Amino acid sequence: STVASLGTGRQRLAAASDKNGYVYAIGGSIFSGRSSIVEQYDPATDTCTEVASLSIARNVLAAASDNDGHIYAIGGEDADFNTLTLVEQYVPATDTWTEVASLSIGRNLLAAASDNDGHIYAIGGQDTNFNTLTLVEQYDPATDTWTEVASLGTPKRELAATSGADGRIYAIGGRNANIIESAIVEQYDPPTN
């Protein structure tokens, strides 16, 4: 069923939810270019409210949340078409975005998900030279560090990712290095990498 609309229509945005069940629509593209707008949807009241904006406007980014309910806006592309290493953390309790450790390389068109331990994964995407990537990095909120983990079996961009109840991360579909739509689904097991 249709629920409350965004205050600003957007495409190529990211979304994540916090531990209180609020859903966040983050950045994206609007008619005039990139957007830094972030809106919070409250399922209990069926309302969408604008909250603190990203530090810069960007689209084709990814987002995920940790076990503390903090939201991470990962990579993407800025208004000057620069592919970003930038990662920002949103703390709902204080309505603030703070820059945290950057990705090892700039990436856009990537996916993100979190595991049962609250680690965040930045999965695949495209680099500054338009290469489609197999790169997967794991972010540890406790140490504010990114670590490269096992790569995807196939390069993917414009993919989706989610975590399962089994604690595994699933990388779903996307486009391969030849820009052809992929039906491949890959499963990542964090304890065994």
N, CA and C of each residue as an Amber inpcrd file, in Angstrom:
protein
   579
   0.8480000  -1.1860000   0.0000000   0.0000000   0.0000000   0.0000000
   0.8840000   1.2360000   0.0000000   0.3710000   2.2900000  -0.5600000
   1.0980000   3.5560000  -0.6250000   1.0870000   4.2120000   0.7490000
   2.2370000   4.7430000   1.1380000   2.3480000   5.4690000   2.4030000
   2.7590000   6.9130000   2.1050000   3.1080000   7.6630000   3.1260000
   3.4580000   9.0760000   2.9590000   4.5720000   9.2460000   1.9300000
   4.4220000  10.2290000   1.0720000   5.4150000  10.5140000   0.0380000
   6.6030000  11.2630000   0.6080000   7.7240000  11.1650000  -0.1040000
   8.8810000  11.9940000   0.2190000   8.5220000  13.4600000   0.0040000
   9.1880000  14.3210000   0.7290000   9.0080000  15.7480000   0.5080000
   9.6450000  16.1900000  -0.7940000  10.6910000  15.4820000  -1.2080000
  11.4110000  15.7830000  -2.4460000  11.5640000  14.5060000  -3.2550000
  11.0090000  14.4830000  -4.4510000  11.1580000  13.3300000  -5.3270000
  12.6100000  13.1640000  -5.7470000  13.1160000  11.9330000  -5.7130000
  14.5220000  11.6740000  -6.0210000  14.6950000  10.3090000  -6.6550000
  15.7780000  10.1530000  -7.3780000  16.1980000   8.8570000  -7.8920000
  17.6620000   8.6480000  -7.5380000  18.1610000   7.4340000  -7.7220000
  19.5680000   7.0950000  -7.4730000  19.9870000   7.4580000  -6.0510000
  19.0580000   7.2880000  -5.1040000  19.2980000   7.5570000  -3.6910000
  19.6180000   6.2570000  -2.9690000  19.8880000   6.3470000  -1.6950000
  20.1150000   5.1740000  -0.8470000  19.0910000   5.1880000   0.2790000
  18.9050000   4.0320000   0.9110000  17.9620000   3.9330000   2.0210000
  18.4770000   2.9540000   3.0610000  18.1370000   3.2230000   4.3150000
  18.4800000   2.3250000   5.4260000  17.5120000   2.6060000   6.5600000
  17.4570000   1.6960000   7.5200000  16.5950000   1.9020000   8.6830000
  17.4230000   1.8320000   9.9580000  16.9640000   2.5350000  11.0040000
  17.6690000   2.5000000  12.2820000  17.0130000   1.4840000  13.2140000
  17.5530000   1.3360000  14.4140000  17.0450000   0.3020000  15.3360000
  15.6620000   0.6290000  15.8920000  15.1990000   1.8710000  15.7200000
  13.8630000   2.2530000  16.1750000  12.8030000   2.0880000  15.0950000
  13.2160000   1.6000000  13.9230000  12.2630000   1.3410000  12.8540000
  12.0160000   2.4970000  11.9130000  12.7340000   3.6240000  12.0980000
  12.6190000   4.7270000  11.1540000  13.3870000   4.3720000   9.8810000
  12.8710000   4.7990000   8.7510000  13.5020000   4.5510000   7.4560000
  14.0180000   5.8760000   6.9200000  15.2280000   5.8580000   6.3680000
  15.8800000   7.0790000   5.8800000  16.0900000   7.0130000   4.3740000
  15.6770000   8.0640000   3.6700000  15.9260000   8.2500000   2.2460000
  17.0700000   9.2480000   2.1350000  18.1790000   8.8310000   1.5140000
  19.4420000   9.5540000   1.6340000  19.9790000   9.9860000   0.2730000
  20.1790000  11.3180000   0.1020000  20.7920000  11.8520000  -1.1100000
  20.0060000  11.5180000  -2.3590000  20.7440000  11.3500000  -3.4700000
  20.1250000  10.9950000  -4.7390000  20.2000000  12.1110000  -5.7500000
  19.4470000  11.9490000  -6.8240000  19.3940000  12.9370000  -7.9110000
  18.0300000  13.5990000  -7.9340000  18.0510000  14.9080000  -8.1300000
  16.8370000  15.6860000  -8.3480000  16.9850000  16.3930000  -9.6870000
  15.9590000  17.0680000 -10.1270000  15.9650000  17.6970000 -11.4470000
  17.1800000  18.6030000 -11.6430000  17.5630000  19.3530000 -10.6060000
  18.6610000  20.3160000 -10.7330000  20.0430000  19.7130000 -10.4860000
  20.1300000  18.4160000 -10.1820000  21.4400000  17.7810000  -9.9680000
  21.4250000  16.8360000  -8.7820000  22.5410000  16.7750000  -8.0800000
  22.6700000  15.8970000  -6.9150000  21.9630000  16.5280000  -5.7140000
  21.6240000  15.6710000  -4.7310000  20.9240000  16.1540000  -3.5440000
  21.6440000  15.7130000  -2.2780000  21.5960000  16.5550000  -1.2680000
  22.1130000  16.1960000   0.0620000  20.9730000  15.9410000   1.0440000
  19.7500000  15.9980000   0.5520000  18.5690000  15.8680000   1.4080000
  18.4750000  14.4690000   2.0180000  18.1160000  14.4360000   3.2970000
  17.8330000  13.1790000   3.9950000  16.4620000  13.3290000   4.6470000
  15.5990000  12.3400000   4.4270000  14.2750000  12.3530000   5.0300000
  14.0790000  11.0840000   5.8500000  13.3800000  11.2410000   6.9590000
  13.0960000  10.1370000   7.8770000  11.6070000   9.8080000   7.7940000
  11.3170000   8.5270000   7.5430000   9.9290000   8.0720000   7.5140000
   9.6090000   7.3600000   8.8160000   8.4970000   7.7600000   9.4460000
   8.0290000   7.1570000  10.6950000   6.8070000   6.2940000  10.3890000
   6.9670000   4.9650000  10.4110000   5.8230000   4.0970000  10.1130000
   4.6560000   4.2550000  11.0920000   4.9490000   4.6190000  12.3340000
   3.8860000   4.7340000  13.3440000   2.9340000   5.8800000  13.0390000
   3.4620000   6.9630000  12.4800000   2.6310000   8.1330000  12.1890000
   2.4260000   8.3480000  10.6860000   3.0600000   7.5070000   9.8610000
   2.9980000   7.6350000   8.4000000   3.3520000   9.0500000   7.9590000
   4.5060000   9.5160000   8.4620000   4.9720000  10.8570000   8.0930000
   6.4370000  10.8140000   7.6610000   6.7720000  11.7180000   6.7660000
   8.1420000  11.8790000   6.2860000   8.6270000  13.2560000   6.7290000
   9.7760000  13.2900000   7.4010000  10.3140000  14.5430000   7.9300000
  11.7510000  14.7200000   7.4680000  12.0860000  15.9120000   7.0280000
  13.4740000  16.1790000   6.6400000  14.3300000  16.2870000   7.9030000
  15.4800000  15.6190000   7.8840000  16.4280000  15.6700000   8.9970000
  17.7290000  16.2750000   8.4740000  18.7990000  16.2200000   9.2670000
  20.0700000  16.8250000   8.8760000  20.5300000  16.2960000   7.5190000
  21.0370000  17.1980000   6.6920000  21.5010000  16.8440000   5.3530000
  22.9040000  16.2550000   5.3790000  23.2410000  15.5200000   4.3200000
  24.6130000  15.0730000   4.1100000  25.5270000  16.2880000   3.9850000
  26.8220000  16.1030000   4.2030000  27.7530000  17.2360000   4.1110000
  27.8830000  17.7410000   2.6800000  27.7270000  16.8390000   1.6940000
  27.7450000  17.2390000   0.2850000  26.6450000  16.4860000  -0.4530000
  26.1800000  17.0930000  -1.5270000  25.1810000  16.4410000  -2.3620000
  25.8350000  15.2820000  -3.1010000  25.1470000  14.1340000  -3.1300000
  25.6760000  12.9760000  -3.8650000  24.5740000  11.9830000  -4.2070000
  24.8380000  11.2250000  -5.2590000  23.9130000  10.1780000  -5.6710000
  24.6950000   8.8790000  -5.8940000  24.0260000   7.8650000  -6.3840000
  24.5730000   6.5220000  -6.6130000  25.4670000   6.0570000  -5.4590000
  25.0260000   6.3390000  -4.2390000  25.7080000   5.9300000  -3.0180000
  25.0180000   4.7040000  -2.4490000  25.5550000   4.1670000  -1.3680000
  24.9380000   3.0440000  -0.6640000  24.7390000   3.4480000   0.7960000
  23.8960000   2.6970000   1.4990000  23.6630000   2.9810000   2.9190000
  23.3490000   1.6880000   3.6670000  23.7180000   1.6820000   4.9390000
  23.4220000   0.5550000   5.8360000  23.4830000   1.0740000   7.2680000
  23.0170000   0.2670000   8.2150000  23.0470000   0.6770000   9.6240000
  23.7880000  -0.3520000  10.4580000  24.3720000   0.1090000  11.5770000
  25.0640000  -0.7960000  12.5030000  24.1240000  -1.2100000  13.6360000
  24.6290000  -1.9730000  14.5780000  23.7820000  -2.4690000  15.6720000
  23.3410000  -1.3820000  16.6470000  24.0180000  -0.2370000  16.6300000
  23.6100000   0.8860000  17.4700000  22.5480000   1.7420000  16.7910000
  22.1990000   1.3920000  15.5670000  21.1950000   2.1600000  14.8350000
  21.7370000   3.3650000  14.1160000  23.0620000   3.4940000  14.0400000
  23.6660000   4.5760000  13.2670000  23.5980000   4.2160000  11.7810000
  23.3570000   5.2180000  10.9650000  23.2230000   5.0370000   9.5260000
  24.5210000   5.4950000   8.8580000  24.9540000   4.7540000   7.8400000
  26.1790000   5.0960000   7.1030000  25.8360000   5.3680000   5.6470000
  26.2610000   6.5370000   5.1430000  26.1350000   6.9020000   3.7370000
  27.5180000   6.6980000   3.1160000  27.5910000   5.8210000   2.1130000
  28.8670000   5.2860000   1.6470000  29.0990000   5.5940000   0.1720000
  30.2330000   6.2630000  -0.1170000  30.6510000   6.4990000  -1.5020000
  29.6680000   7.3330000  -2.2790000  29.5790000   7.0560000  -3.5820000
  28.6850000   7.7870000  -4.4630000  29.4410000   8.7460000  -5.3610000
  28.6910000   9.6790000  -5.9300000  29.2450000  10.6370000  -6.8850000
  28.7410000  12.0260000  -6.5210000  29.6480000  13.0150000  -6.5090000
  29.2530000  14.3710000  -6.1280000  28.7590000  15.1760000  -7.3290000
  28.4490000  16.4390000  -7.1030000  27.8840000  17.2960000  -8.1460000
  28.8420000  17.5350000  -9.3050000  30.1390000  17.3440000  -9.0890000
  31.1370000  17.5110000 -10.1460000  31.5180000  16.1760000 -10.7840000
  30.7200000  15.1400000 -10.5260000  30.9260000  13.7950000 -11.0860000
  32.1880000  13.1080000 -10.5540000  32.6420000  13.5350000  -9.3830000
  33.7670000  12.8600000  -8.7330000  33.2490000  11.6380000  -7.9850000
  33.9260000  10.5060000  -8.1610000  33.5880000   9.2920000  -7.4240000
  34.2210000   9.3880000  -6.0530000  33.4450000   9.1200000  -5.0140000
  33.8340000   9.4570000  -3.6450000  34.3070000   8.2680000  -2.8120000
  35.2690000   8.5480000  -1.9260000  35.6640000   7.6150000  -0.8670000
  34.9240000   7.9590000   0.4240000  34.2070000   9.0600000   0.4320000
  33.5510000   9.6150000   1.6180000  32.5390000   8.6600000   2.2440000
  32.6350000   8.5220000   3.5710000  31.6460000   7.7890000   4.3570000
  31.2230000   8.6830000   5.5130000  29.9140000   8.8390000   5.7050000
  29.3880000   9.6420000   6.8020000  28.4820000   8.7790000   7.6760000
  28.5260000   9.0490000   8.9650000  27.7050000   8.3400000   9.9480000
  26.6440000   9.2980000  10.4890000  25.3950000   8.8390000  10.4860000
  24.2930000   9.6220000  11.0290000  23.8810000   9.0400000  12.3710000
  23.8020000   9.8950000  13.3760000  23.3450000   9.4890000  14.7060000
  21.9390000  10.0740000  14.9040000  20.9050000   9.2400000  14.8590000
  19.5410000   9.7560000  14.9710000  19.2770000  10.5450000  16.2520000
  19.8640000  10.1350000  17.3750000  19.5950000  10.7920000  18.6620000
  20.0160000  12.2540000  18.6590000  21.0610000  12.5780000  17.8800000
  21.5570000  13.9610000  17.8460000  21.2940000  14.6490000  16.5090000
  20.6980000  13.9190000  15.5590000  20.4160000  14.4420000  14.2130000
  21.6690000  15.0680000  13.5980000  22.7720000  14.3050000  13.6270000
  24.0300000  14.8200000  13.0850000  24.7130000  13.7900000  12.1790000
  25.3470000  14.2950000  11.1390000  26.2110000  13.5050000  10.2620000
  27.6550000  13.8320000  10.5920000  28.5100000  12.8100000  10.6790000
  29.9380000  12.9800000  10.9590000  30.7230000  12.1240000   9.9860000
  31.7900000  12.6740000   9.4440000  32.6460000  11.8960000   8.5550000
  33.4080000  10.8590000   9.3690000  33.4480000   9.6310000   8.8560000
  34.2150000   8.5450000   9.4810000  35.2590000   8.0790000   8.4690000
  35.9520000   6.9800000   8.7730000  37.0110000   6.4810000   7.8910000
  36.4950000   6.2950000   6.4640000  37.3350000   6.6610000   5.5090000
  36.9790000   6.5850000   4.0890000  37.1880000   5.1880000   3.5210000
  36.5030000   4.9200000   2.4130000  36.7600000   3.7170000   1.6360000
  38.1960000   3.7590000   1.1060000  38.7460000   2.6050000   0.7470000
  40.1240000   2.5740000   0.2340000  40.2350000   3.2150000  -1.1380000
  39.1650000   3.1210000  -1.9410000  39.1180000   3.7870000  -3.2510000
  37.7230000   4.3530000  -3.4420000  37.6220000   5.3520000  -4.3190000
  36.3270000   5.9270000  -4.6330000  35.4460000   4.9110000  -5.3420000
  34.1700000   4.8630000  -4.9360000  33.2250000   3.9200000  -5.5450000
  31.8380000   4.5300000  -5.6410000  31.1560000   4.2420000  -6.7250000
  29.7430000   4.5610000  -6.8470000  29.0290000   3.3380000  -7.4030000
  27.7130000   3.3970000  -7.4720000  26.8970000   2.2760000  -7.9580000
  27.1690000   0.9910000  -7.1770000  27.5400000   1.1320000  -5.9060000
  27.8380000  -0.0010000  -5.0370000  26.6180000  -0.3580000  -4.1960000
  26.7420000  -1.4260000  -3.4190000  25.6890000  -1.8290000  -2.4830000
  26.2900000  -1.9080000  -1.0890000  25.4290000  -1.9280000  -0.0840000
  25.8860000  -2.0470000   1.3040000  24.8930000  -2.8700000   2.1040000
  25.4220000  -3.5310000   3.1190000  24.5950000  -4.3060000   4.0540000
  25.3860000  -4.4590000   5.3410000  24.7270000  -4.8960000   6.4050000
  25.4140000  -5.1060000   7.6780000  25.1990000  -6.5350000   8.1480000
  26.1720000  -7.0460000   8.9310000  26.0420000  -8.4010000   9.4630000
  25.4640000  -8.3670000  10.8790000  25.3200000  -9.5230000  11.4840000
  24.7170000  -9.6120000  12.8240000  25.5670000  -8.9660000  13.9080000
  26.8680000  -8.7710000  13.6330000  27.7590000  -8.1250000  14.5950000
  27.8320000  -6.6150000  14.4070000  27.0860000  -6.0860000  13.4410000
  27.0490000  -4.6460000  13.2150000  28.1240000  -4.1220000  12.3020000
  28.8970000  -4.9990000  11.6660000  29.8660000  -4.5480000  10.6650000
  29.1180000  -4.1600000   9.3930000  29.6390000  -3.1570000   8.7080000
  29.0530000  -2.6720000   7.4660000  29.9030000  -3.1640000   6.3040000
  29.2580000  -3.5760000   5.2220000  29.9720000  -4.0440000   4.0310000
  29.6680000  -3.1350000   2.8450000  30.7330000  -2.6670000   2.1770000
  30.6290000  -1.9230000   0.9280000  30.9860000  -2.9180000  -0.1780000
  30.0510000  -3.1460000  -1.0820000  30.1290000  -4.2920000  -1.9920000
  30.1220000  -3.8420000  -3.4510000  31.1780000  -4.2560000  -4.1880000
  31.2400000  -4.0160000  -5.6250000  31.1770000  -2.5470000  -5.9800000
  30.5350000  -2.2400000  -7.1050000  30.4050000  -0.8710000  -7.5720000
  31.3210000  -0.5800000  -8.7420000  31.5390000   0.7040000  -8.9510000
  32.3440000   1.1940000 -10.0640000  33.3600000   2.1740000  -9.5240000
  34.6100000   2.1250000 -10.0310000  35.6410000   3.0440000  -9.5530000
  35.7220000   4.2910000 -10.4310000  36.6950000   5.1380000 -10.1680000
  36.8290000   6.4100000 -10.8890000  37.1330000   6.2250000 -12.3730000
  37.6570000   5.0590000 -12.7520000  37.9640000   4.7660000 -14.1580000
  36.8700000   3.9510000 -14.8350000  35.7050000   3.8740000 -14.2030000
  34.5280000   3.1650000 -14.7210000  34.7140000   1.6460000 -14.7630000
  35.6560000   1.1350000 -13.9790000  35.8340000  -0.3080000 -13.8710000
  34.7880000  -0.8770000 -12.9210000  34.1830000  -1.9930000 -13.2960000
  33.2430000  -2.6920000 -12.4190000  34.0570000  -3.5650000 -11.4720000
  33.7200000  -3.5420000 -10.1820000  34.5790000  -4.0870000  -9.1330000
  34.0690000  -5.3760000  -8.5040000  35.0340000  -6.1660000  -8.0110000
  34.7230000  -7.3130000  -7.1480000  35.0200000  -6.9760000  -5.6870000
  35.5520000  -5.7920000  -5.4320000  36.0190000  -5.3690000  -4.1060000
  34.8910000  -5.3560000  -3.0740000  35.1770000  -5.9440000  -1.9100000
  34.2780000  -5.8740000  -0.7570000  35.1080000  -5.4210000   0.4350000
  34.6340000  -4.3810000   1.1350000  35.3030000  -3.8840000   2.3330000
  34.3420000  -3.9530000   3.5050000  34.8960000  -4.2620000   4.6820000
  34.1220000  -4.3620000   5.9180000  34.5160000  -3.2090000   6.8390000
  33.4970000  -2.4980000   7.3300000  33.7310000  -1.3970000   8.2670000
  33.4000000  -1.8570000   9.6810000  34.3280000  -1.5800000  10.6050000
  34.1210000  -1.8920000  12.0190000  33.8690000  -0.5840000  12.7610000
  32.6370000  -0.3150000  13.1990000  32.3400000   0.9320000  13.8980000
  33.1490000   1.1160000  15.1860000  33.5210000   0.0110000  15.8310000
  34.2490000   0.1110000  17.1010000  35.6480000   0.6740000  16.9110000
  36.2600000   0.3990000  15.7600000  37.6360000   0.8580000  15.5110000
  37.7190000   1.9100000  14.4160000  36.5920000   2.2470000  13.7800000
  36.5410000   3.2040000  12.6750000  37.5520000   2.8320000  11.5910000
  37.5180000   1.5670000  11.1630000  38.4400000   1.0970000  10.1220000
  37.6990000   0.2620000   9.0760000  38.1740000   0.3750000   7.8430000
  37.7250000  -0.4650000   6.7360000  38.7870000  -1.5130000   6.4660000
  38.3870000  -2.7500000   6.2340000  39.2880000  -3.8510000   5.9320000
  38.7660000  -4.5810000   4.7020000  39.6500000  -4.8690000   3.7650000
  39.2370000  -5.6440000   2.6040000  38.9830000  -7.0890000   3.0230000
  37.8710000  -7.6400000   2.5670000  37.5300000  -9.0410000   2.8500000
  37.4110000  -9.7730000   1.5170000  36.9470000 -11.0220000   1.5540000
  36.8400000 -11.8280000   0.3340000  36.0510000 -11.0870000  -0.7480000
  36.5720000 -11.1230000  -1.9620000  35.9590000 -10.4260000  -3.0910000
  34.7400000 -11.1730000  -3.6180000  33.9040000 -10.4550000  -4.3480000
  32.8300000 -11.0830000  -5.1050000  33.4410000 -12.0410000  -6.1240000
  32.7070000 -13.0560000  -6.5030000  33.1830000 -13.9810000  -7.5320000
  33.1560000 -13.3700000  -8.9180000  32.2550000 -12.4030000  -9.1140000
  32.1460000 -11.7150000 -10.3930000  32.0400000 -10.2160000 -10.1490000
  32.6330000  -9.3910000 -11.0230000  32.5000000  -7.9390000 -10.8650000
  31.0330000  -7.5340000 -10.9990000  30.5960000  -6.6110000 -10.1200000
  29.2060000  -6.1560000 -10.1640000  29.0980000  -4.6880000  -9.8080000
  28.2110000  -4.0100000 -10.4940000  27.8060000  -2.6560000 -10.1330000
  26.2930000  -2.5820000 -10.2700000  25.6880000  -1.5480000  -9.6910000
  24.2310000  -1.3780000  -9.7230000  23.5190000  -2.6110000  -9.1600000
  24.1310000  -3.2290000  -8.1490000  23.5780000  -4.4150000  -7.5130000
  22.8240000  -4.0320000  -6.2430000  22.1640000  -5.0160000  -5.6560000
  21.5150000  -4.8440000  -4.3570000  22.1870000  -5.7730000  -3.3630000
  22.0720000  -5.4450000  -2.0870000  22.6210000  -6.3140000  -1.0430000
  21.7280000  -6.2500000   0.1800000  21.7100000  -7.3540000   0.9090000
  20.9560000  -7.4080000   2.1610000  21.5650000  -8.4850000   3.0470000
  21.2090000  -8.4510000   4.3140000  21.6490000  -9.5050000   5.2260000
  20.4700000 -10.4250000   5.4880000  20.7800000 -11.7180000   5.6410000
  19.7450000 -12.6890000   5.9440000  19.6800000 -12.9640000   7.4280000
  18.6300000 -13.6280000   7.8580000  18.4960000 -14.0070000   9.2670000
  19.6150000 -14.9480000   9.6940000  20.2590000 -15.5940000   8.7010000
  21.3700000 -16.5040000   8.9700000  22.6850000 -15.7590000   9.2200000
  22.6740000 -14.4110000   9.1600000  23.8760000 -13.6170000   9.3980000
  24.7420000 -13.4420000   8.1750000  24.3530000 -14.0520000   7.0650000
  25.1330000 -13.9340000   5.8380000  24.6910000 -12.7170000   5.0380000
  25.5880000 -12.2440000   4.1960000  25.3240000 -11.1040000   3.3250000
  25.0530000 -11.6470000   1.9230000  24.0400000 -11.1050000   1.2620000
  23.6760000 -11.5290000  -0.0870000  23.8630000 -10.3660000  -1.0590000
  24.6650000 -10.6090000  -2.1130000  24.8710000  -9.6450000  -3.1970000
  24.0310000 -10.1340000  -4.3730000  23.1180000  -9.2870000  -4.8350000
  22.0500000  -9.7310000  -5.7320000  22.0540000  -8.9410000  -7.0370000
  22.1200000  -9.6730000  -8.1520000  21.9600000  -9.0610000  -9.4640000
  22.9850000  -7.9930000  -9.7640000  22.5550000  -6.9490000 -10.4610000
  23.4360000  -5.8660000 -10.8660000  23.8150000  -5.9850000 -12.3310000
  24.9050000  -5.3050000 -12.6720000  25.4610000  -5.3920000 -14.0240000
  26.8890000  -5.8830000 -13.9160000  27.3070000  -6.6850000 -14.8770000
  28.6710000  -7.2090000 -14.8570000  29.6330000  -6.2480000 -15.5540000
  30.8820000  -6.6690000 -15.7430000  31.9020000  -5.8050000 -16.3370000
  31.5640000  -5.4170000 -17.7760000  30.7050000  -6.1790000 -18.4410000
  30.2760000  -5.8580000 -19.8090000  28.9760000  -5.0530000 -19.8200000
  28.5630000  -4.5760000 -18.6590000  27.3590000  -3.7600000 -18.4780000
  26.0940000  -4.5420000 -18.8380000  26.1510000  -5.8530000 -18.6900000
  24.9970000  -6.7080000 -18.9490000  24.3670000  -7.0880000 -17.6190000
  23.0190000  -7.0490000 -17.5690000  22.3070000  -7.3860000 -16.3510000
  22.6560000  -8.8070000 -15.9110000  22.8570000  -8.9630000 -14.6100000
  23.2620000 -10.2430000 -14.0450000  22.1490000 -10.8280000 -13.1830000
  21.9870000 -12.1410000 -13.2640000  21.0400000 -12.8460000 -12.3920000
  21.7710000 -13.5320000 -11.2420000  23.0910000 -13.3420000 -11.1650000
  23.8960000 -14.0390000 -10.1680000  23.6270000 -13.4930000  -8.7650000
  23.4750000 -14.4170000  -7.8110000  23.3600000 -14.0720000  -6.3980000
  24.5280000 -14.7400000  -5.6800000  25.2620000 -13.9630000  -4.8770000
  26.3850000 -14.5040000  -4.1210000  26.1280000 -14.3160000  -2.6370000
  26.6020000 -15.2920000  -1.8600000  26.3990000 -15.3000000  -0.4140000
  27.7650000 -15.1760000   0.2650000  27.8570000 -14.2600000   1.2370000
  29.1040000 -14.0790000   2.0020000  28.8710000 -14.4950000   3.4460000
  29.7650000 -15.3130000   3.9770000  29.6650000 -15.7790000   5.3570000
  30.7340000 -15.0610000   6.1870000  30.3560000 -14.0720000   7.0140000
  31.3580000 -13.2940000   7.7630000  32.3100000 -14.1120000   8.6360000
  31.8500000 -15.1140000   9.4140000  32.8030000 -15.8220000  10.2880000
  33.9150000 -16.5430000   9.5360000  33.6180000 -17.0190000   8.3320000
  34.6310000 -17.7610000   7.5660000  35.2640000 -16.9280000   6.4680000
  34.7660000 -15.6990000   6.2550000  35.2600000 -14.8240000   5.1820000
  35.2390000 -15.5670000   3.8540000
